Coordinates of C-alpha atoms in Angstrom, one line a residue:
X48 CA 37.2 29.7 169.5
X49 CA 35.1 32.7 169.6
X50 CA 37.9 35.1 168.6
X51 CA 38.7 33.1 165.9
X52 CA 35.5 33.4 164.4
X53 CA 34.7 37.0 165.0
X54 CA 38.2 37.5 162.7
X55 CA 36.9 35.2 160.7
X56 CA 33.8 37.2 159.6
X57 CA 35.6 40.4 159.8
X58 CA 38.1 39.3 157.1
X59 CA 35.1 38.3 154.9
X60 CA 33.4 41.5 155.3
X61 CA 36.7 43.3 155.0
X62 CA 37.6 41.6 151.8
X63 CA 34.3 42.6 150.1
X64 CA 35.3 46.4 150.7
X65 CA 37.9 46.2 148.5
X66 CA 37.5 48.3 145.4
X67 CA 33.9 49.6 146.3
X68 CA 35.2 53.3 146.6
X69 CA 38.5 53.2 144.8
X70 CA 39.4 50.6 141.9
X71 CA 43.1 49.4 141.5
X72 CA 43.6 48.4 137.8
X73 CA 46.9 47.2 136.3
X74 CA 47.5 47.7 132.9
X75 CA 49.8 45.7 130.8
X76 CA 51.7 45.9 127.5
X77 CA 53.8 43.6 125.8
X78 CA 56.2 44.0 122.9
X79 CA 59.6 42.7 121.6
X80 CA 60.4 41.3 125.2
X81 CA 59.4 43.9 127.0
X82 CA 56.9 44.6 129.3
X83 CA 55.2 47.9 130.2
X84 CA 53.2 48.0 133.8
X85 CA 50.8 50.9 134.4
X86 CA 49.1 51.5 138.0
X87 CA 45.8 53.1 137.2
X88 CA 43.4 54.3 139.8
X89 CA 39.4 55.0 139.7
X90 CA 37.4 56.8 142.1
X91 CA 34.4 55.2 142.1
X92 CA 32.5 57.7 144.6
X93 CA 31.1 60.8 144.3
X94 CA 33.3 62.5 146.6
X95 CA 37.4 63.5 146.4
X96 CA 39.2 60.8 147.8
X97 CA 42.9 60.4 149.2
X98 CA 45.0 57.3 149.4
X99 CA 48.6 56.1 149.3
X100 CA 49.2 53.1 146.8
X101 CA 52.1 50.8 146.1
X102 CA 52.7 49.6 142.9
X103 CA 55.1 45.9 143.5
X104 CA 56.9 44.2 140.6
X105 CA 58.5 40.6 141.2
X106 CA 60.3 39.2 138.9
X107 CA 61.5 35.4 139.4
X108 CA 63.4 33.3 136.8
X109 CA 61.8 29.8 137.2
X110 CA 65.3 28.0 136.4
X111 CA 67.6 30.0 138.4
X112 CA 65.3 31.2 141.3
X113 CA 67.0 34.4 140.9
X114 CA 64.1 37.1 142.1
X115 CA 64.3 40.9 141.6
X116 CA 61.8 43.4 142.9
X117 CA 60.8 46.8 142.4
X118 CA 58.1 48.9 144.0
X119 CA 56.9 52.6 143.6
X120 CA 55.2 54.3 146.4
X121 CA 53.2 57.5 146.5
X122 CA 50.1 59.3 147.7
X123 CA 47.5 60.7 145.6
X124 CA 44.2 62.5 145.4
X125 CA 41.4 61.9 142.7
X126 CA 38.2 63.7 142.0
X127 CA 34.7 62.3 142.0
X128 CA 34.8 59.6 139.3
X129 CA 38.4 60.7 138.3
X130 CA 40.9 58.2 136.7
X131 CA 44.5 58.2 136.9
X132 CA 47.8 56.6 136.2
X133 CA 49.9 56.6 139.2
X134 CA 52.7 54.6 138.4
X135 CA 54.4 53.2 135.3
X136 CA 57.3 50.7 135.0
X137 CA 59.1 48.9 132.1
X138 CA 61.0 45.5 132.4
X139 CA 62.3 42.9 129.9
X140 CA 61.2 39.5 130.3
X141 CA 62.1 36.1 129.1
X142 CA 60.6 32.6 128.5
X143 CA 62.1 31.8 132.1
X144 CA 60.8 34.4 133.8
X145 CA 57.6 34.5 136.1
X146 CA 56.5 38.1 137.0
X147 CA 54.1 39.1 139.8
X148 CA 52.5 42.3 139.7
X149 CA 50.6 43.9 142.8
X150 CA 49.0 47.0 143.0
X151 CA 47.5 48.4 146.7
X152 CA 45.5 51.2 147.7
X153 CA 45.3 52.2 151.6
X154 CA 43.5 54.6 153.2
X155 CA 44.7 57.2 155.7
X156 CA 44.1 54.7 158.5
X157 CA 46.4 52.0 156.2
X158 CA 43.3 49.8 155.7
X159 CA 43.4 48.1 152.4
X160 CA 40.6 49.8 150.0
X161 CA 41.5 48.5 146.8
X162 CA 44.0 45.8 145.1
X163 CA 44.8 44.2 141.8
X164 CA 47.2 41.1 141.1
X165 CA 48.3 40.1 138.0
X166 CA 50.8 37.2 137.1
X167 CA 52.7 36.7 133.8
X168 CA 54.4 33.5 132.7
X169 CA 55.9 33.1 129.4
X170 CA 56.7 29.2 130.5
X171 CA 53.0 28.6 130.9
X172 CA 52.0 30.0 127.5
X173 CA 54.2 27.5 125.5

């Protein structure tokens, strides 16, 4: 029981550390049935930061339950207070699609240090 309490406290503290040194941001542009996705990072600190990132786009057709995904990964170094586009992708979407976009940043120890998540559903907009 004590271990469970310690893990819960650790997870609560850990969640507060996300996006404090490096900020993850997903930018989306929609036009003519196309969705353009950009994974953007911002170094919030006054020192050079290096980290790995993963941008994942999951597209699920609500009616057919077909799922496709695309992931882009890399390593980046940012100067103090620098903002940079890390990854860009484009996909088509229709009213039956639900799209989940996830941007994750990890430090050299594979600890999550930044995250952003966006869910787009054309069906809900109607």
